[in-house]
Amino acid sequence: MLEASFSDVLQTILIILLVYFAFKLLIKWFGPLILKYFLRKMGKRFEQQFRQQQGPASQKKEGKVSIDKKPKAGRKSNKNVGEYIDYEEID
């Protein structure tokens, strides 16, 4: 069985702390840049989707009127769903 000396344990702890603080510092510096990049990329994607959805509607000729109606509801609510049961709370 191997035994760890005090200097080896101390060296391991220092390496872990160094990596932690270096990672924290890099995220602090480069985090906003990475976030801006991804937000810009997502914005472009949403803009493309919006243009694809609005494309055919914006190509209508001037003066042409179109009326979109909702379809009639094919399903009606059932008023006879059951009987009401009154209850009391017991203290």
XYZ file of N, CA, C and O in Angstrom:
364
model
N 0.847 -1.173 0.000
C 0.000 0.000 0.000
C 0.890 1.233 0.000
O 1.877 1.292 0.718
N 0.514 2.213 -0.795
C 1.303 3.429 -0.912
C 0.883 4.440 0.136
O -0.303 4.575 0.460
N 1.844 5.175 0.633
C 1.565 6.228 1.604
C 1.852 7.573 0.959
O 2.836 7.729 0.247
N 0.990 8.536 1.210
C 1.174 9.871 0.671
C 1.864 10.728 1.719
O 1.454 10.770 2.869
N 2.898 11.399 1.297
C 3.588 12.284 2.226
C 2.838 13.610 2.291
O 1.993 13.932 1.446
N 3.192 14.390 3.288
C 2.526 15.678 3.490
C 2.765 16.598 2.301
O 1.863 17.312 1.873
N 3.954 16.583 1.735
C 4.266 17.461 0.605
C 3.478 17.056 -0.640
O 3.060 17.912 -1.429
N 3.231 15.763 -0.826
C 2.437 15.314 -1.974
C 0.978 15.755 -1.848
O 0.356 16.190 -2.823
N 0.455 15.650 -0.649
C -0.930 16.077 -0.411
C -1.036 17.579 -0.610
O -1.982 18.085 -1.241
N -0.081 18.326 -0.070
C -0.086 19.780 -0.203
C 0.053 20.181 -1.679
O -0.637 21.097 -2.151
N 0.894 19.495 -2.427
C 1.076 19.778 -3.848
C -0.213 19.505 -4.625
O -0.606 20.293 -5.489
N -0.907 18.431 -4.302
C -2.171 18.102 -4.966
C -3.227 19.167 -4.686
O -3.950 19.602 -5.592
N -3.312 19.602 -3.441
C -4.293 20.644 -3.081
C -3.967 21.940 -3.800
O -4.869 22.625 -4.313
N -2.711 22.309 -3.884
C -2.321 23.537 -4.580
C -2.625 23.458 -6.077
O -3.069 24.437 -6.675
N -2.409 22.314 -6.670
C -2.731 22.149 -8.096
C -4.232 22.283 -8.325
O -4.674 22.951 -9.270
N -5.021 21.680 -7.458
C -6.487 21.777 -7.584
C -6.928 23.223 -7.444
O -7.759 23.720 -8.221
N -6.372 23.949 -6.454
C -6.737 25.353 -6.264
C -6.292 26.208 -7.456
O -7.021 27.099 -7.888
N -5.121 25.936 -7.989
C -4.632 26.681 -9.139
C -5.526 26.472 -10.355
O -5.885 27.432 -11.049
N -5.918 25.246 -10.606
C -6.814 24.957 -11.729
C -8.169 25.621 -11.515
O -8.742 26.211 -12.444
N -8.678 25.584 -10.295
C -9.977 26.201 -9.992
C -9.938 27.707 -10.255
O -10.811 28.259 -10.924
N -8.924 28.390 -9.714
C -8.860 29.837 -9.891
C -8.538 30.233 -11.331
O -9.020 31.257 -11.817
N -7.747 29.441 -12.027
C -7.483 29.723 -13.438
C -8.760 29.584 -14.265
O -9.049 30.420 -15.125
N -9.536 28.536 -13.996
C -10.805 28.339 -14.706
C -11.770 29.485 -14.407
O -12.431 30.002 -15.303
N -11.812 29.889 -13.148
C -12.692 30.989 -12.741
C -12.299 32.290 -13.443
O -13.156 33.045 -13.907
N -10.997 32.549 -13.553
C -10.511 33.753 -14.204
C -10.787 33.724 -15.706
O -11.204 34.726 -16.293
N -10.589 32.570 -16.331
C -10.862 32.455 -17.767
C -12.343 32.646 -18.071
O -12.704 33.295 -19.062
N -13.197 32.093 -17.239
C -14.638 32.272 -17.437
C -15.015 33.739 -17.254
O -15.859 34.274 -17.979
N -14.383 34.402 -16.308
C -14.685 35.818 -16.077
C -14.285 36.665 -17.274
O -14.984 37.613 -17.635
N -13.150 36.344 -17.920
C -12.692 37.116 -19.067
C -13.406 36.729 -20.355
O -13.826 37.583 -21.115
N -13.503 35.434 -20.606
C -14.015 34.980 -21.896
C -15.492 34.591 -21.873
O -16.070 34.358 -22.924
N -16.088 34.516 -20.719
C -17.505 34.159 -20.616
C -18.418 35.111 -21.368
O -19.269 34.673 -22.153
N -18.273 36.434 -21.157
C -19.136 37.364 -21.907
C -18.953 37.273 -23.418
O -19.917 37.404 -24.169
N -17.724 37.036 -23.866
C -17.495 36.914 -25.309
C -18.181 35.678 -25.874
O -18.791 35.730 -26.948
N -18.074 34.573 -25.160
C -18.725 33.337 -25.606
C -20.238 33.511 -25.592
O -20.938 33.079 -26.517
N -20.760 34.165 -24.559
C -22.205 34.387 -24.460
C -22.701 35.284 -25.599
O -23.745 35.008 -26.194
N -21.953 36.344 -25.916
C -22.340 37.217 -27.032
C -22.367 36.445 -28.348
O -23.261 36.634 -29.171
N -21.365 35.576 -28.544
C -21.306 34.783 -29.771
C -22.543 33.904 -29.913
O -23.182 33.880 -30.966
N -22.895 33.180 -28.837
C -24.046 32.288 -28.916
C -25.354 33.062 -29.041
O -26.262 32.643 -29.758
N -25.477 34.197 -28.359
C -26.703 34.988 -28.477
C -26.848 35.562 -29.888
O -27.951 35.612 -30.429
N -25.743 36.002 -30.490
C -25.797 36.517 -31.856
C -26.197 35.407 -32.829
O -27.005 35.613 -33.738
N -25.655 34.216 -32.613
C -25.977 33.080 -33.469
C -27.450 32.692 -33.337
O -28.130 32.436 -34.335
N -27.952 32.662 -32.098
C -29.365 32.336 -31.888
C -30.264 33.422 -32.482
O -31.324 33.126 -33.039
N -29.863 34.687 -32.370
C -30.647 35.782 -32.946
C -30.766 35.658 -34.450
O -31.832 35.890 -35.022
N -29.673 35.295 -35.102
C -29.725 35.109 -36.558
C -30.643 33.955 -36.928
O -31.396 34.029 -37.901
N -30.594 32.883 -36.145
C -31.453 31.728 -36.419
C -32.931 32.102 -36.253
O -33.775 31.742 -37.075
N -33.262 32.843 -35.182
C -34.649 33.263 -34.984
C -35.091 34.217 -36.087
O -36.238 34.174 -36.531
N -34.188 35.078 -36.522
C -34.528 36.002 -37.598
C -34.821 35.252 -38.894
O -35.773 35.576 -39.612
N -34.041 34.215 -39.203
C -34.294 33.407 -40.395
C -35.640 32.704 -40.311
O -36.401 32.670 -41.281
N -35.952 32.146 -39.137
C -37.236 31.474 -38.980
C -38.386 32.462 -39.131
O -39.413 32.155 -39.734
N -38.221 33.669 -38.601
C -39.269 34.687 -38.714
C -39.471 35.083 -40.167
O -40.597 35.233 -40.629
N -38.376 35.245 -40.895
C -38.488 35.611 -42.310
C -39.137 34.506 -43.123
O -39.877 34.772 -44.057
N -38.848 33.247 -42.786
C -39.464 32.137 -43.510
C -40.967 32.105 -43.274
O -41.734 31.796 -44.177
N -41.393 32.417 -42.060
C -42.823 32.399 -41.761
C -43.534 33.602 -42.361
O -44.674 33.515 -42.785
N -42.868 34.750 -42.414
C -43.500 35.959 -42.916
C -43.326 36.130 -44.422
O -43.940 36.984 -45.017
N -42.492 35.323 -45.045
C -42.192 35.465 -46.466
C -43.406 35.407 -47.364
O -43.660 36.344 -48.114
N -44.197 34.325 -47.348
C -45.345 34.250 -48.254
C -46.401 35.309 -47.968
O -47.054 35.790 -48.874
N -46.570 35.706 -46.726
C -47.598 36.688 -46.391
C -47.216 38.072 -46.905
O -48.078 38.869 -47.256
N -45.926 38.375 -46.955
C -45.511 39.703 -47.403
C -45.496 39.824 -48.921
O -45.325 40.898 -49.437
N -45.674 38.734 -49.661
C -45.637 38.760 -51.115
C -47.025 38.963 -51.728
O -47.175 38.875 -52.937
N -48.016 39.242 -50.920
C -49.354 39.479 -51.460
C -49.367 40.788 -52.237
O -48.671 41.744 -51.912
N -50.190 40.816 -53.257
C -50.302 42.011 -54.074
C -51.037 43.095 -53.307
O -51.898 42.823 -52.471
N -50.700 44.332 -53.623
C -51.333 45.453 -52.953
C -52.790 45.553 -53.372
O -53.131 45.425 -54.544
N -53.657 45.752 -52.398
C -55.080 45.869 -52.665
C -55.827 44.557 -52.564
O -57.052 44.541 -52.567
N -55.127 43.450 -52.496
C -55.789 42.156 -52.389
C -56.154 41.909 -50.925
O -55.338 42.087 -50.031
N -57.388 41.503 -50.701
C -57.890 41.273 -49.351
C -58.121 39.785 -49.167
O -58.714 39.126 -50.009
N -57.652 39.280 -48.041
C -57.930 37.884 -47.718
C -58.430 37.809 -46.287
O -57.939 38.506 -45.401
N -59.424 36.985 -46.089
C -60.026 36.827 -44.767
C -59.821 35.396 -44.326
O -60.240 34.455 -44.993
N -59.155 35.247 -43.189
C -58.944 33.922 -42.626
C -59.954 33.718 -41.508
O -60.048 34.531 -40.591
N -60.714 32.634 -41.615
C -61.722 32.340 -40.596
C -61.279 31.145 -39.779
O -60.614 30.240 -40.284
N -61.699 31.156 -38.528
C -61.429 30.015 -37.676
C -62.394 28.891 -38.029
O -63.566 29.143 -38.325
N -61.945 27.663 -38.000
C -62.876 26.568 -38.250
C -63.855 26.435 -37.088
O -63.531 26.755 -35.937
N -65.049 25.980 -37.422
C -66.047 25.804 -36.365
C -65.605 24.699 -35.425
O -64.998 23.715 -35.845
N -65.935 24.891 -34.173
C -65.537 23.906 -33.165
C -66.312 22.619 -33.388
O -67.540 22.595 -33.351
N -65.609 21.543 -33.651
C -66.252 20.262 -33.903
C -66.575 19.529 -32.601
O -67.408 18.647 -32.560
N -65.933 19.933 -31.535
C -66.116 19.263 -30.263
C -66.872 20.168 -29.313
O -66.513 21.319 -29.111
N -67.943 19.666 -28.749
C -68.730 20.455 -27.814
C -68.539 19.894 -26.415
O -68.297 18.710 -26.226
N -68.647 20.780 -25.440
C -68.458 20.337 -24.057
C -69.686 19.571 -23.571
O -70.811 19.840 -23.973
N -69.459 18.630 -22.724
C -70.520 17.807 -22.164
C -70.870 18.347 -20.787
O -70.051 18.351 -19.880
N -72.099 18.824 -20.634
C -72.529 19.406 -19.357
C -72.824 18.331 -18.318
O -72.765 18.586 -17.130
N -73.158 17.116 -18.746
C -73.452 16.032 -17.812
C -72.177 15.234 -17.538
O -71.940 14.182 -18.100
N -71.357 15.760 -16.676
C -70.103 15.081 -16.382
C -70.198 14.235 -15.125
O -69.312 13.462 -14.843
N -71.225 14.403 -14.360
C -71.378 13.613 -13.141
C -72.176 14.399 -12.115
O -72.660 15.484 -12.359
N -72.313 13.813 -10.941
C -73.069 14.487 -9.903
C -72.129 15.139 -8.909
O -70.998 14.723 -8.728
N -72.597 16.209 -8.277
C -71.804 16.945 -7.309
C -71.973 16.297 -5.945
O -73.088 16.021 -5.511
N -70.867 16.061 -5.260
C -70.905 15.459 -3.930
C -70.397 16.487 -2.938
O -69.270 16.959 -3.039
N -71.249 16.831 -2.002
C -70.884 17.785 -0.966
C -70.138 17.040 0.135
O -70.474 15.903 0.474
N -69.142 17.658 0.702
C -68.365 17.001 1.761
C -68.103 17.985 2.883
O -68.210 19.190 2.723
N -67.823 17.431 4.024
C -67.481 18.246 5.195
C -66.089 17.872 5.655
O -65.683 16.725 5.573
N -65.400 18.886 6.189
C -64.083 18.624 6.753
C -64.264 18.192 8.205
O -65.065 18.727 8.957
N -63.500 17.196 8.588
C -63.560 16.717 9.982
C -62.349 17.278 10.710
O -61.217 17.129 10.282
N -62.638 17.920 11.852
C -61.542 18.481 12.671
C -61.013 17.474 13.634
O -61.597 16.634 14.162
